[in-house]
Short mmCIF file of C-alpha atoms in Angstrom, two decimals:
data_model
loop_
_atom_site.label_atom_id
_atom_site.label_comp_id
_atom_site.label_asym_id
_atom_site.label_seq_id
_atom_site.Cartn_x
_atom_site.Cartn_y
_atom_site.Cartn_z
CA MET Y 1 -1.68 -1.02 -21.80
CA SER Y 2 -4.62 1.53 -21.83
CA ASP Y 3 -3.89 5.03 -20.75
CA LYS Y 4 -7.28 5.62 -19.13
CA PRO Y 5 -7.01 6.50 -15.51
CA PRO Y 6 -8.45 3.85 -13.16
CA GLY Y 7 -11.72 4.46 -11.37
CA ARG Y 8 -12.27 5.19 -7.72
CA PHE Y 9 -13.11 1.56 -6.95
CA ARG Y 10 -9.86 0.31 -8.65
CA LEU Y 11 -7.88 3.05 -6.98
CA PHE Y 12 -9.41 1.94 -3.59
CA VAL Y 13 -8.52 -1.67 -4.26
CA ARG Y 14 -4.99 -0.78 -5.33
CA ARG Y 15 -4.42 1.37 -2.11
CA HIS Y 16 -5.93 -1.30 0.31
CA TRP Y 17 -4.97 -4.56 -1.45
CA PRO Y 18 -2.90 -6.74 1.19
CA ALA Y 19 0.47 -8.01 0.42
CA LEU Y 20 -0.23 -11.78 -0.05
CA ARG Y 21 2.37 -14.32 -0.74
CA LEU Y 22 2.00 -16.65 -3.69
CA ARG Y 23 1.86 -19.83 -1.45
CA THR Y 24 -0.93 -18.18 0.45
CA ILE Y 25 -3.17 -17.56 -2.60
CA LEU Y 26 -2.38 -21.13 -3.89
CA LEU Y 27 -3.11 -22.56 -0.54
CA SER Y 28 -6.30 -20.62 -0.20
CA VAL Y 29 -7.63 -21.80 -3.57
CA LEU Y 30 -6.68 -25.70 -3.11
CA LEU Y 31 -8.01 -25.69 0.47
CA PHE Y 32 -11.32 -24.15 -0.68
CA ALA Y 33 -11.49 -26.57 -3.61
CA ALA Y 34 -10.70 -29.49 -1.27
CA LEU Y 35 -13.07 -28.67 1.56
CA LEU Y 36 -15.99 -27.60 -0.77
CA PRO Y 37 -17.54 -31.11 -1.03
CA GLY Y 38 -16.97 -31.50 2.65
CA PHE Y 39 -18.83 -28.19 3.35
CA ALA Y 40 -21.61 -29.35 1.05
CA ALA Y 41 -21.96 -32.67 2.76
CA ILE Y 42 -21.98 -31.05 6.18
CA PHE Y 43 -24.54 -28.52 5.17
CA LEU Y 44 -26.88 -31.30 4.18
CA ARG Y 45 -26.35 -33.15 7.34
CA VAL Y 46 -26.70 -30.07 9.52
CA TYR Y 47 -29.78 -28.92 7.52
CA GLU Y 48 -31.42 -32.41 7.72
CA ASN Y 49 -30.75 -32.52 11.61
CA THR Y 50 -32.32 -29.18 11.77
CA LEU Y 51 -35.29 -30.53 10.06
CA VAL Y 52 -35.68 -33.39 12.39
CA ARG Y 53 -35.35 -31.11 15.48
CA GLN Y 54 -37.84 -28.72 13.99
CA THR Y 55 -40.26 -31.79 13.83
CA GLU Y 56 -39.56 -32.63 17.39
CA ALA Y 57 -40.23 -29.02 18.37
CA GLU Y 58 -43.58 -29.05 16.74
CA LEU Y 59 -44.53 -32.35 18.39
CA VAL Y 60 -43.39 -30.92 21.89
CA ALA Y 61 -45.61 -27.85 21.30
CA GLN Y 62 -48.57 -30.14 20.34
CA THR Y 63 -48.23 -32.37 23.22
CA ALA Y 64 -47.86 -29.50 25.50
CA ALA Y 65 -51.17 -27.95 24.22
CA LEU Y 66 -52.91 -31.38 24.36
CA SER Y 67 -51.61 -32.23 27.74
CA ALA Y 68 -52.62 -28.82 29.22
CA THR Y 69 -56.11 -29.46 27.54
CA ALA Y 70 -56.54 -32.94 29.23
CA GLU Y 71 -55.43 -31.65 32.63
CA ALA Y 72 -57.94 -28.90 32.26
CA LEU Y 73 -60.81 -31.31 31.34
CA TRP Y 74 -59.91 -34.11 33.83
CA PRO Y 75 -62.50 -34.60 36.53
CA GLY Y 76 -61.51 -33.24 40.01
CA SER Y 77 -58.75 -31.04 38.41
CA ARG Y 78 -57.82 -27.99 40.43
CA LEU Y 79 -56.01 -26.45 37.58
CA THR Y 80 -56.48 -22.73 37.60
CA ALA Y 81 -55.06 -20.03 35.45
CA PRO Y 82 -51.73 -18.41 36.47
CA THR Y 83 -51.81 -15.21 38.23
CA ALA Y 84 -49.83 -12.18 36.78
CA ALA Y 85 -47.40 -12.30 39.61
CA GLN Y 86 -46.66 -16.07 38.69
CA ARG Y 87 -46.19 -15.32 35.20
CA LEU Y 88 -43.65 -12.57 35.91
CA ALA Y 89 -41.74 -14.73 38.41
CA PRO Y 90 -38.25 -15.91 37.22
CA GLY Y 91 -38.36 -19.44 35.78
CA TRP Y 92 -41.98 -19.44 34.99
CA TYR Y 93 -41.36 -19.71 31.19
CA GLN Y 94 -39.21 -22.84 30.56
CA PRO Y 95 -38.72 -23.59 26.91
CA GLU Y 96 -38.09 -27.29 26.12
CA ALA Y 97 -35.23 -27.74 23.94
CA ALA Y 98 -35.01 -30.38 21.21
CA THR Y 99 -33.22 -33.70 22.46
CA ILE Y 100 -32.62 -35.84 19.32
CA ASP Y 101 -29.68 -35.74 17.02
CA LEU Y 102 -29.30 -37.88 13.94
CA GLY Y 103 -25.67 -38.64 14.69
CA SER Y 104 -25.95 -39.57 18.16
CA THR Y 105 -29.38 -40.59 19.01
CA PRO Y 106 -30.02 -44.27 18.92
CA ILE Y 107 -32.79 -45.51 16.30
CA LEU Y 108 -35.22 -47.98 17.77
CA PRO Y 109 -37.05 -50.53 15.68
CA ALA Y 110 -40.60 -49.62 14.64
CA ARG Y 111 -43.17 -49.34 17.50
CA PRO Y 112 -44.50 -52.75 18.24
CA PRO Y 113 -48.28 -53.52 18.22
CA ALA Y 114 -50.25 -52.50 21.36
CA ARG Y 115 -50.20 -55.40 23.82
CA PRO Y 116 -53.64 -56.66 25.18
CA SER Y 117 -54.84 -55.12 28.40
CA GLY Y 118 -57.86 -54.35 30.49
CA PRO Y 119 -60.16 -51.50 30.13
CA PRO Y 120 -58.78 -47.82 30.82
CA THR Y 121 -59.67 -45.85 33.69
CA PRO Y 122 -63.10 -44.23 33.83
CA GLU Y 123 -61.61 -40.68 34.30
CA ALA Y 124 -59.50 -41.18 31.29
CA VAL Y 125 -62.50 -42.46 29.29
CA ILE Y 126 -64.24 -39.35 29.98
CA VAL Y 127 -61.38 -36.98 29.16
CA GLY Y 128 -60.65 -38.96 26.02
CA ARG Y 129 -64.18 -38.54 24.76
CA ARG Y 130 -63.95 -34.75 25.35
CA LEU Y 131 -60.56 -34.61 23.94
CA ASP Y 132 -61.24 -36.65 20.71
CA VAL Y 133 -62.33 -33.73 18.72
CA VAL Y 134 -59.40 -31.64 19.46
CA MET Y 135 -57.13 -34.60 18.77
CA GLN Y 136 -58.67 -35.09 15.42
CA GLU Y 137 -58.50 -31.50 14.32
CA THR Y 138 -54.98 -31.34 15.36
CA SER Y 139 -53.99 -34.45 13.50
CA ARG Y 140 -55.95 -33.27 10.45
CA THR Y 141 -53.75 -30.02 10.28
CA THR Y 142 -50.33 -31.26 11.48
CA LEU Y 143 -50.58 -34.90 10.01
CA ALA Y 144 -49.29 -36.28 13.36
CA SER Y 145 -50.58 -39.54 14.82
CA ILE Y 146 -52.05 -38.65 18.31
CA ILE Y 147 -52.65 -41.26 20.97
CA PHE Y 148 -54.23 -40.64 24.39
CA LEU Y 149 -53.30 -43.27 27.13
CA ASP Y 150 -54.31 -43.70 30.91
CA ARG Y 151 -51.98 -43.78 33.65
CA ASN Y 152 -51.66 -47.52 33.05
CA GLY Y 153 -50.53 -47.18 29.42
CA VAL Y 154 -53.83 -48.31 28.00
CA VAL Y 155 -54.76 -46.58 24.82
CA VAL Y 156 -57.94 -44.61 25.24
CA ARG Y 157 -58.28 -42.79 22.05
CA GLY Y 158 -56.26 -43.30 18.91
CA PHE Y 159 -54.43 -46.22 17.00
CA GLY Y 160 -54.35 -49.34 19.08
CA GLU Y 161 -57.24 -48.57 21.09
CA GLY Y 162 -57.71 -51.08 23.85
CA GLY Y 163 -54.14 -52.12 23.93
CA SER Y 164 -51.26 -51.18 26.10
CA TRP Y 165 -47.94 -49.57 25.40
CA LYS Y 166 -46.74 -49.01 28.80
CA ASP Y 167 -43.63 -50.93 28.18
CA ILE Y 168 -42.01 -48.87 25.43
CA PRO Y 169 -39.28 -46.46 26.53
CA GLU Y 170 -41.12 -43.12 25.61
CA VAL Y 171 -44.26 -44.20 27.28
CA HIS Y 172 -42.61 -45.68 30.33
CA ALA Y 173 -40.66 -42.27 30.83
CA ALA Y 174 -43.87 -40.23 30.43
CA LEU Y 175 -45.57 -42.35 33.04
CA SER Y 176 -42.76 -41.64 35.28
CA GLY Y 177 -43.35 -37.87 34.85
CA ARG Y 178 -40.80 -37.05 32.13
CA PRO Y 179 -41.36 -36.26 28.41
CA ALA Y 180 -39.46 -38.27 26.16
CA THR Y 181 -38.60 -38.33 22.39
CA MET Y 182 -37.46 -41.35 20.45
CA LEU Y 183 -36.43 -42.02 16.91
CA ARG Y 184 -37.85 -45.20 15.38
CA ARG Y 185 -37.88 -47.01 12.12
CA ASN Y 186 -40.83 -46.19 10.01
CA ALA Y 187 -42.28 -49.71 8.90
CA ALA Y 188 -44.72 -47.95 6.31
CA TYR Y 189 -41.81 -46.21 4.54
CA HIS Y 190 -41.35 -46.95 0.72
CA PRO Y 191 -39.00 -44.72 -1.10
CA ARG Y 192 -40.50 -42.77 -3.90
CA TYR Y 193 -37.40 -40.98 -5.39
CA SER Y 194 -34.11 -42.33 -6.44
CA TRP Y 195 -32.12 -39.79 -4.49
CA GLU Y 196 -34.05 -40.46 -1.04
CA TRP Y 197 -31.05 -42.69 -0.14
CA LEU Y 198 -29.00 -39.55 0.65
CA SER Y 199 -31.31 -38.67 3.48
CA ARG Y 200 -30.85 -40.42 6.82
CA ALA Y 201 -34.21 -39.46 8.14
CA SER Y 202 -36.38 -40.60 5.34
CA ALA Y 203 -36.96 -43.98 6.90
CA LEU Y 204 -37.46 -42.66 10.43
CA ARG Y 205 -40.32 -41.49 12.45
CA ILE Y 206 -40.23 -39.44 15.54
CA HIS Y 207 -42.11 -40.44 18.62
CA HIS Y 208 -42.83 -38.11 21.61
CA ALA Y 209 -44.74 -38.83 24.70
CA ARG Y 210 -45.74 -36.26 27.37
CA PRO Y 211 -47.40 -37.03 30.83
CA VAL Y 212 -50.83 -35.51 31.97
CA VAL Y 213 -50.35 -34.46 35.34
CA VAL Y 214 -53.32 -33.84 37.35
CA ASN Y 215 -53.06 -32.49 40.84
CA GLY Y 216 -49.34 -33.58 41.09
CA GLN Y 217 -50.13 -37.18 39.85
CA VAL Y 218 -49.61 -38.82 36.39
CA GLU Y 219 -52.99 -39.54 35.08
CA GLY Y 220 -52.30 -40.15 31.48
CA VAL Y 221 -50.08 -39.79 28.67
CA ILE Y 222 -50.09 -37.95 25.14
CA LEU Y 223 -48.28 -40.02 22.59
CA VAL Y 224 -47.61 -38.39 19.12
CA SER Y 225 -45.75 -39.49 16.27
CA ARG Y 226 -44.73 -38.06 12.86
CA SER Y 227 -42.24 -38.45 10.12
CA PRO Y 228 -39.78 -35.56 9.94
CA ARG Y 229 -39.99 -33.16 6.93
CA ALA Y 230 -38.22 -34.74 3.92
CA LEU Y 231 -34.68 -33.44 3.11
CA PHE Y 232 -35.49 -32.59 -0.47
CA ARG Y 233 -39.03 -31.12 0.41
CA GLY Y 234 -37.18 -29.00 3.03
CA ILE Y 235 -34.67 -27.90 0.40
CA TYR Y 236 -37.51 -26.93 -2.09
CA GLN Y 237 -39.19 -25.09 0.60
CA ASP Y 238 -36.11 -23.18 1.63
CA ARG Y 239 -34.96 -22.96 -1.97
CA ILE Y 240 -34.65 -19.08 -1.78
CA LYS Y 241 -32.20 -19.27 1.18
CA ILE Y 242 -30.27 -22.03 -0.21
CA ALA Y 243 -30.03 -20.22 -3.46
CA LEU Y 244 -28.46 -17.13 -1.72
CA GLY Y 245 -26.05 -19.40 -0.09
CA ILE Y 246 -24.89 -20.91 -3.43
CA VAL Y 247 -24.73 -17.49 -4.96
CA GLY Y 248 -22.45 -16.58 -1.87
CA VAL Y 249 -20.21 -19.67 -2.69
CA LEU Y 250 -20.12 -18.79 -6.25
CA GLY Y 251 -19.09 -15.31 -5.43
CA PHE Y 252 -16.32 -16.24 -3.20
CA ILE Y 253 -15.11 -18.72 -5.93
CA ALA Y 254 -15.23 -15.61 -8.31
CA PHE Y 255 -13.27 -13.76 -5.61
CA LEU Y 256 -10.68 -16.42 -5.47
CA ALA Y 257 -10.50 -16.39 -9.28
CA VAL Y 258 -9.90 -12.63 -9.18
CA LEU Y 259 -7.18 -13.17 -6.55
CA VAL Y 260 -5.31 -15.78 -8.55
CA SER Y 261 -5.70 -13.55 -11.73
CA ARG Y 262 -4.60 -10.09 -10.18
CA GLY Y 263 -2.06 -11.75 -7.82
CA ILE Y 264 -0.40 -14.17 -10.32
CA ALA Y 265 -1.70 -14.54 -13.93
CA ARG Y 266 -2.00 -10.80 -15.03
CA PRO Y 267 1.24 -9.67 -13.39
CA ILE Y 268 3.19 -12.62 -14.97
CA GLU Y 269 1.61 -11.79 -18.48
CA ALA Y 270 2.42 -8.28 -18.08
CA LEU Y 271 6.07 -9.10 -16.90
CA SER Y 272 6.42 -11.45 -19.93
CA ARG Y 273 5.13 -8.88 -22.40
CA VAL Y 274 7.67 -6.31 -21.14
CA THR Y 275 10.55 -8.74 -21.00
CA ARG Y 276 10.03 -9.22 -24.61
CA GLU Y 277 10.02 -5.57 -25.11
CA VAL Y 278 13.26 -5.19 -23.27
CA ALA Y 279 15.00 -8.15 -25.09
CA SER Y 280 14.06 -6.42 -28.42
CA GLY Y 281 15.98 -3.37 -27.19
CA GLY Y 282 12.93 -1.04 -26.07
CA GLY Y 283 10.94 -0.41 -22.89
CA SER Y 284 11.70 -1.04 -19.34
CA VAL Y 285 10.31 -3.12 -16.44
CA PRO Y 286 7.57 -1.10 -14.69
CA PRO Y 287 6.92 -1.16 -10.92
CA PRO Y 288 4.93 -4.25 -9.91
CA PRO Y 289 1.09 -3.94 -9.65
CA SER Y 290 -0.13 -3.35 -6.27
CA THR Y 291 -2.33 -6.40 -6.34
CA ALA Y 292 0.38 -8.75 -7.16
CA ALA Y 293 1.68 -11.41 -4.72
CA VAL Y 294 4.72 -10.83 -2.66
CA GLU Y 295 6.86 -13.23 -4.72
CA ILE Y 296 5.63 -11.51 -8.03
CA ARG Y 297 6.60 -8.06 -6.65
CA THR Y 298 10.11 -9.45 -5.88
CA LEU Y 299 10.37 -11.01 -9.42
CA TYR Y 300 9.48 -7.72 -10.91
CA GLU Y 301 12.12 -5.89 -8.86
CA ASP Y 302 14.68 -8.55 -9.65
CA PHE Y 303 13.83 -8.34 -13.44
CA GLY Y 304 14.01 -4.59 -13.29
CA ILE Y 305 17.64 -4.89 -11.61
CA MET Y 306 18.58 -7.57 -14.22
CA ALA Y 307 17.20 -5.24 -17.09
CA GLU Y 308 19.28 -2.37 -15.70
CA ALA Y 309 22.39 -4.64 -15.24
CA VAL Y 310 22.06 -5.89 -18.91
CA GLU Y 311 21.54 -2.47 -20.24
CA ARG Y 312 24.49 -1.13 -18.16
CA ARG Y 313 26.54 -4.18 -19.40
CA SER Y 314 25.45 -3.56 -23.00
CA ARG Y 315 26.57 0.02 -22.70
CA TYR Y 316 29.79 -0.92 -21.13
CA LEU Y 317 30.62 -3.58 -23.92
CA ARG Y 318 29.72 -1.02 -26.60
CA ASP Y 319 32.10 1.48 -25.18
CA PHE Y 320 34.80 -1.11 -24.29
CA ALA Y 321 34.71 -2.39 -27.70
CA ALA Y 322 35.10 1.10 -29.21
CA ALA Y 323 37.96 1.74 -26.89
CA VAL Y 324 39.75 -1.58 -27.62
CA SER Y 325 39.43 -0.86 -31.31
CA HIS Y 326 40.79 2.68 -30.97
CA GLU Y 327 43.73 1.44 -28.64
CA PHE Y 328 44.62 -1.34 -31.11
CA LYS Y 329 44.16 0.79 -34.18
CA THR Y 330 47.00 3.18 -33.43
CA PRO Y 331 49.93 0.54 -33.04
CA LEU Y 332 48.44 -1.61 -35.71
CA ALA Y 333 48.37 1.45 -38.17
CA GLY Y 334 52.01 2.25 -37.20
CA ILE Y 335 53.17 -1.48 -37.82
CA GLN Y 336 51.25 -1.62 -41.11
CA GLY Y 337 52.80 1.64 -42.30
CA ALA Y 338 56.19 0.67 -41.42
CA VAL Y 339 55.76 -2.72 -43.07
CA GLU Y 340 54.53 -1.09 -46.29
CA LEU Y 341 57.49 1.37 -46.35
CA LEU Y 342 60.07 -1.42 -45.87
CA GLN Y 343 58.21 -3.44 -48.62
CA ASP Y 344 58.33 -0.49 -51.05
CA HIS Y 345 61.89 0.54 -50.40
CA GLU Y 346 64.06 -2.52 -50.19
CA ASP Y 347 67.20 -0.41 -50.92
CA MET Y 348 66.45 1.66 -47.74
CA GLU Y 349 69.59 2.81 -45.87
CA PRO Y 350 70.29 0.44 -42.76
CA ALA Y 351 69.87 3.30 -40.08
CA ARG Y 352 66.56 4.17 -41.43
CA ARG Y 353 65.53 0.45 -41.83
CA ARG Y 354 66.55 -0.07 -38.18
CA LYS Y 355 64.47 2.97 -37.29
CA PHE Y 356 61.36 1.41 -38.73
CA LEU Y 357 62.07 -1.89 -37.34
CA ASP Y 358 62.24 -0.50 -33.66
CA ASN Y 359 58.88 1.24 -34.32
CA ILE Y 360 57.48 -2.14 -35.25
CA ALA Y 361 58.97 -3.76 -32.23
CA ALA Y 362 57.74 -1.00 -29.95
CA ASP Y 363 54.22 -1.16 -31.27
CA GLY Y 364 54.29 -4.93 -30.91
CA ARG Y 365 55.40 -4.48 -27.29
CA ARG Y 366 52.48 -2.10 -26.71
CA LEU Y 367 49.94 -4.42 -28.42
CA SER Y 368 51.36 -7.15 -26.12
CA GLY Y 369 50.96 -5.15 -23.13
CA LEU Y 370 47.51 -4.24 -23.90
CA VAL Y 371 46.60 -7.77 -24.53
CA THR Y 372 47.99 -8.68 -21.14
CA ARG Y 373 46.18 -5.99 -19.34
CA LEU Y 374 42.95 -6.89 -21.12
CA MET Y 375 43.55 -10.47 -19.90
CA ASP Y 376 44.01 -9.17 -16.36
CA LEU Y 377 40.91 -7.03 -16.71
CA ALA Y 378 38.84 -10.07 -17.85
CA ARG Y 379 40.12 -12.35 -15.23
CA ALA Y 380 39.17 -9.58 -12.62
CA ASP Y 381 35.72 -9.17 -14.05
CA MET Y 382 35.14 -12.91 -13.82
CA ALA Y 383 36.60 -13.29 -10.28
CA ARG Y 384 34.24 -14.66 -7.72
CA PRO Y 385 34.28 -14.08 -3.86
CA GLU Y 386 35.95 -16.66 -1.89
CA ALA Y 387 34.29 -18.01 1.22
CA GLY Y 388 35.76 -17.88 4.68
CA LEU Y 389 38.58 -15.37 4.04
CA SER Y 390 40.24 -13.77 7.02
CA VAL Y 391 43.22 -11.69 6.07
CA ASP Y 392 45.46 -9.48 8.10
CA LEU Y 393 46.10 -6.22 6.18
CA ARG Y 394 49.65 -5.61 7.47
CA PRO Y 395 51.57 -8.52 5.36
CA PRO Y 396 50.11 -7.50 2.03
CA LEU Y 397 50.67 -3.81 2.47
CA LEU Y 398 54.14 -4.37 3.62
CA LYS Y 399 54.96 -6.46 0.60
CA SER Y 400 53.61 -3.69 -1.73
CA VAL Y 401 55.64 -1.01 0.10
CA ASP Y 402 58.78 -3.12 -0.23
CA ALA Y 403 58.31 -3.87 -3.79
CA CYS Y 404 57.73 -0.10 -4.58
CA SER Y 405 60.44 2.00 -6.23
CA PRO Y 406 62.75 3.83 -3.66
CA GLY Y 407 61.74 7.13 -4.99
CA LEU Y 408 58.58 7.22 -2.81
CA ASN Y 409 58.49 8.06 0.89
CA ILE Y 410 55.72 5.94 2.23
CA THR Y 411 54.11 6.08 5.65
CA LEU Y 412 51.84 3.50 7.05
CA ASP Y 413 49.30 4.52 9.71
CA LEU Y 414 47.63 1.28 10.80
CA PRO Y 415 45.93 1.07 14.30
CA GLY Y 416 46.98 -1.97 16.39
CA ASP Y 417 43.25 -3.26 16.73
CA LEU Y 418 42.51 -3.63 13.16
CA PRO Y 419 40.10 -6.50 12.53
CA PRO Y 420 41.08 -9.02 9.74
CA VAL Y 421 39.26 -8.44 6.19
CA ALA Y 422 37.39 -10.70 3.80
CA ALA Y 423 39.73 -10.12 0.90
CA PRO Y 424 42.57 -12.11 -0.72
CA ALA Y 425 46.06 -11.04 0.21
CA ALA Y 426 47.02 -11.20 -3.57
CA THR Y 427 44.19 -8.84 -4.27
CA LEU Y 428 45.23 -6.32 -1.68
CA GLU Y 429 48.88 -6.51 -2.74
CA VAL Y 430 48.00 -5.93 -6.50
CA VAL Y 431 45.57 -2.97 -5.77
CA VAL Y 432 47.91 -1.08 -3.33
CA SER Y 433 50.90 -1.62 -5.70
CA THR Y 434 48.77 -0.01 -8.39
CA MET Y 435 48.00 2.93 -6.32
CA LEU Y 436 51.71 3.45 -5.34
CA GLU Y 437 52.63 3.13 -9.06
CA ASN Y 438 50.11 5.64 -10.17
CA SER Y 439 51.34 8.07 -7.43
CA ARG Y 440 54.89 7.53 -8.61
CA GLN Y 441 54.13 8.09 -12.27
CA ALA Y 442 51.99 11.23 -11.23
CA GLY Y 443 55.13 12.85 -9.66
CA ALA Y 444 54.29 12.45 -6.14
CA LYS Y 445 57.10 12.12 -3.44
CA ALA Y 446 55.27 10.95 -0.45
CA VAL Y 447 52.32 8.63 -0.02
CA ARG Y 448 50.57 7.90 3.33
CA ILE Y 449 48.43 4.83 3.90
CA ALA Y 450 46.02 4.90 6.76
CA ALA Y 451 43.31 2.59 7.86
CA ARG Y 452 40.25 2.87 10.26
CA VAL Y 453 37.20 0.85 11.10
CA ALA Y 454 33.70 2.16 9.95
CA GLY Y 455 31.02 -0.20 11.00
CA ASP Y 456 31.37 -3.70 9.21
CA SER Y 457 34.10 -2.30 7.09
CA VAL Y 458 37.79 -1.30 7.18
CA ILE Y 459 38.47 1.97 5.27
CA LEU Y 460 41.94 2.16 3.61
CA LEU Y 461 43.14 5.71 2.42
CA VAL Y 462 45.93 5.85 0.07
CA SER Y 463 46.81 9.79 -0.28
CA ASP Y 464 49.90 11.49 -1.92
CA ASP Y 465 51.26 14.81 -2.49
CA GLY Y 466 51.17 14.64 -6.20
CA PRO Y 467 49.14 17.01 -8.62
CA GLY Y 468 45.96 15.11 -7.81
CA VAL Y 469 43.23 14.40 -10.30
CA ALA Y 470 41.75 17.16 -12.39
CA PRO Y 471 37.89 17.66 -11.72
CA ALA Y 472 37.12 17.03 -15.47
CA ASP Y 473 38.87 13.59 -15.16
CA ALA Y 474 37.57 12.55 -11.53
CA ARG Y 475 34.46 10.81 -13.14
CA ARG Y 476 36.65 9.01 -15.75
CA ILE Y 477 39.61 7.80 -14.23
CA PHE Y 478 37.93 4.19 -13.55
CA GLU Y 479 36.88 3.88 -17.13
CA PRO Y 480 38.95 1.36 -19.27
CA PHE Y 481 41.59 2.95 -21.41
CA PHE Y 482 41.31 6.42 -19.79
CA THR Y 483 44.80 7.78 -19.26
CA THR Y 484 46.43 11.04 -19.10
CA ARG Y 485 49.85 9.40 -20.02
CA ARG Y 486 49.12 7.94 -23.41
CA SER Y 487 52.16 9.57 -24.87
CA GLU Y 488 54.23 7.65 -22.21
CA GLY Y 489 52.67 4.25 -22.99
CA GLY Y 490 50.00 4.28 -20.35
CA ALA Y 491 47.05 1.85 -21.23
CA GLY Y 492 44.56 3.16 -18.68
CA LEU Y 493 43.49 -0.09 -17.29
CA GLY Y 494 45.14 -0.15 -13.84
CA LEU Y 495 42.36 1.42 -12.01
CA SER Y 496 39.84 -0.42 -13.79
CA ILE Y 497 41.50 -3.78 -12.79
CA ALA Y 498 41.94 -2.87 -9.30
CA ARG Y 499 38.20 -1.77 -8.94
CA ALA Y 500 37.12 -5.05 -10.56
CA LEU Y 501 39.36 -7.20 -8.23
CA LEU Y 502 37.86 -5.35 -5.30
CA ALA Y 503 34.42 -5.66 -6.46
CA ALA Y 504 34.73 -9.53 -6.74
CA ASN Y 505 34.94 -9.53 -2.82
CA GLN Y 506 32.25 -7.11 -2.00
CA ALA Y 507 34.98 -4.29 -1.63
CA THR Y 508 35.07 -0.70 -3.11
CA LEU Y 509 37.63 1.52 -4.64
CA ASP Y 510 36.62 5.21 -5.08
CA LEU Y 511 38.38 8.59 -5.50
CA ALA Y 512 37.85 10.79 -2.34
CA PRO Y 513 37.70 14.53 -2.51
CA SER Y 514 40.84 16.28 -1.30
CA GLU Y 515 42.30 19.80 -1.34
CA SER Y 516 45.77 18.74 -2.54
CA GLY Y 517 47.07 15.52 -3.99
CA ALA Y 518 45.03 12.40 -4.86
CA VAL Y 519 43.24 10.36 -2.12
CA PHE Y 520 41.79 6.97 -3.01
CA GLU Y 521 39.32 5.20 -0.56
CA ILE Y 522 39.17 1.33 -0.40
CA GLY Y 523 36.33 -0.19 1.53
CA LEU Y 524 37.01 -3.76 2.73
CA PRO Y 525 34.30 -5.92 4.43
CA VAL Y 526 35.39 -7.24 7.76
CA ALA Y 527 35.86 -10.91 8.08
CA GLU Y 528 33.19 -13.11 9.73
CA ARG Y 529 34.33 -14.34 13.05
#
């Protein structure tokens, strides 16, 4: 890894990166991948519907202007310009919203031919003649079909002149005084591009009719129609905006890629590399990256704990192997030397021969005792906690006291309300017996066993009036094979076995500080109720 210090941006990211769970990152990526096609389809539908509504808005604006022009040109019209007070009055400006929707508005057949009818009204003919130039100029610019009808629905100017369209819905609504917009099939439509089937509006035409109201009466109708702006033409015309949207989507995808990389891939790769280094005997597990997912951070912590445990166990095995080798070497050397002497001196005196045989037997017993204690230590190390334990402290303590040699004066100080503990009775008996035997061997005359409750634990104190433990030995008394009575045959495994048995049930054994004698503290978990 590079030693170059991170820049300000990277420091800012590390400091403010949220703690995300692995499932959150994966769910976000999968959801986005699953919803992206749907978002694209929705965008096209919404965009096309917007184009249709935009076309309707343009037709509404055209018919509003043409209707107002026709009303101003109508013979006998009393239309006057609004005063400033009228224009400032609330509600004067009333924008007309679009009414059609590609998803819900029904699509009618193409507009039928105009039905034969009588002549239009004279007033409409006069206005139509004056309005014709305006209609043609408007149609030339907007490409909309513009038709002027009289109050009977007869065409005065535009396509179908002389016929009647009073029965079609949009004209009927306009003659009733209401503007109306309809979606109709475009009979003249012929697809020119292979992709036009994607557009729902390609084969449609928008028809809008607006009444011409003169002196409060409907005297005519302005009917306009036009095809909506094509979807792909609209996309081309708005290509810059759409391109910015695509760039935004790609940017979000890139962000998700960075999220997956920094939250999952890179931390796992780094952890894999460090694990190989630890396996080869070097390196250590570093703290997790700040951008890693919560589960990856937990994995880093677990790997760090495991690496420390493996290293601690390796040191323990190395030291243990050295201690076992040393402990076995002395009696084996004695046995080997005695055997060689017996082999070399076949005429050895019987008394001397008996002495060497006794030494061999004593060393053999010592080796046998060492093997037995090592087996006990191995079983204690491999012990597993038992579920559902609930043991009263008094019976195993009383058994330990009764089995102790009579040379000790033992005092039990146990409160009457002691809760049961989650430790096997046999383990408690072995541990307390070991403590009492150690006190006896150290020369103590009196031992006091007291208990108290501390939170979720029961603290058992075993104190004696012996010489105590030297400060230099206090940190080593729980190490295997450490003993101050080696000349008396002590193996130094009793306390190690006792601590291992307790540790198998989440209990502890420690040497407590004391002014006189030795005080051992046993922490036992309270049984679940």
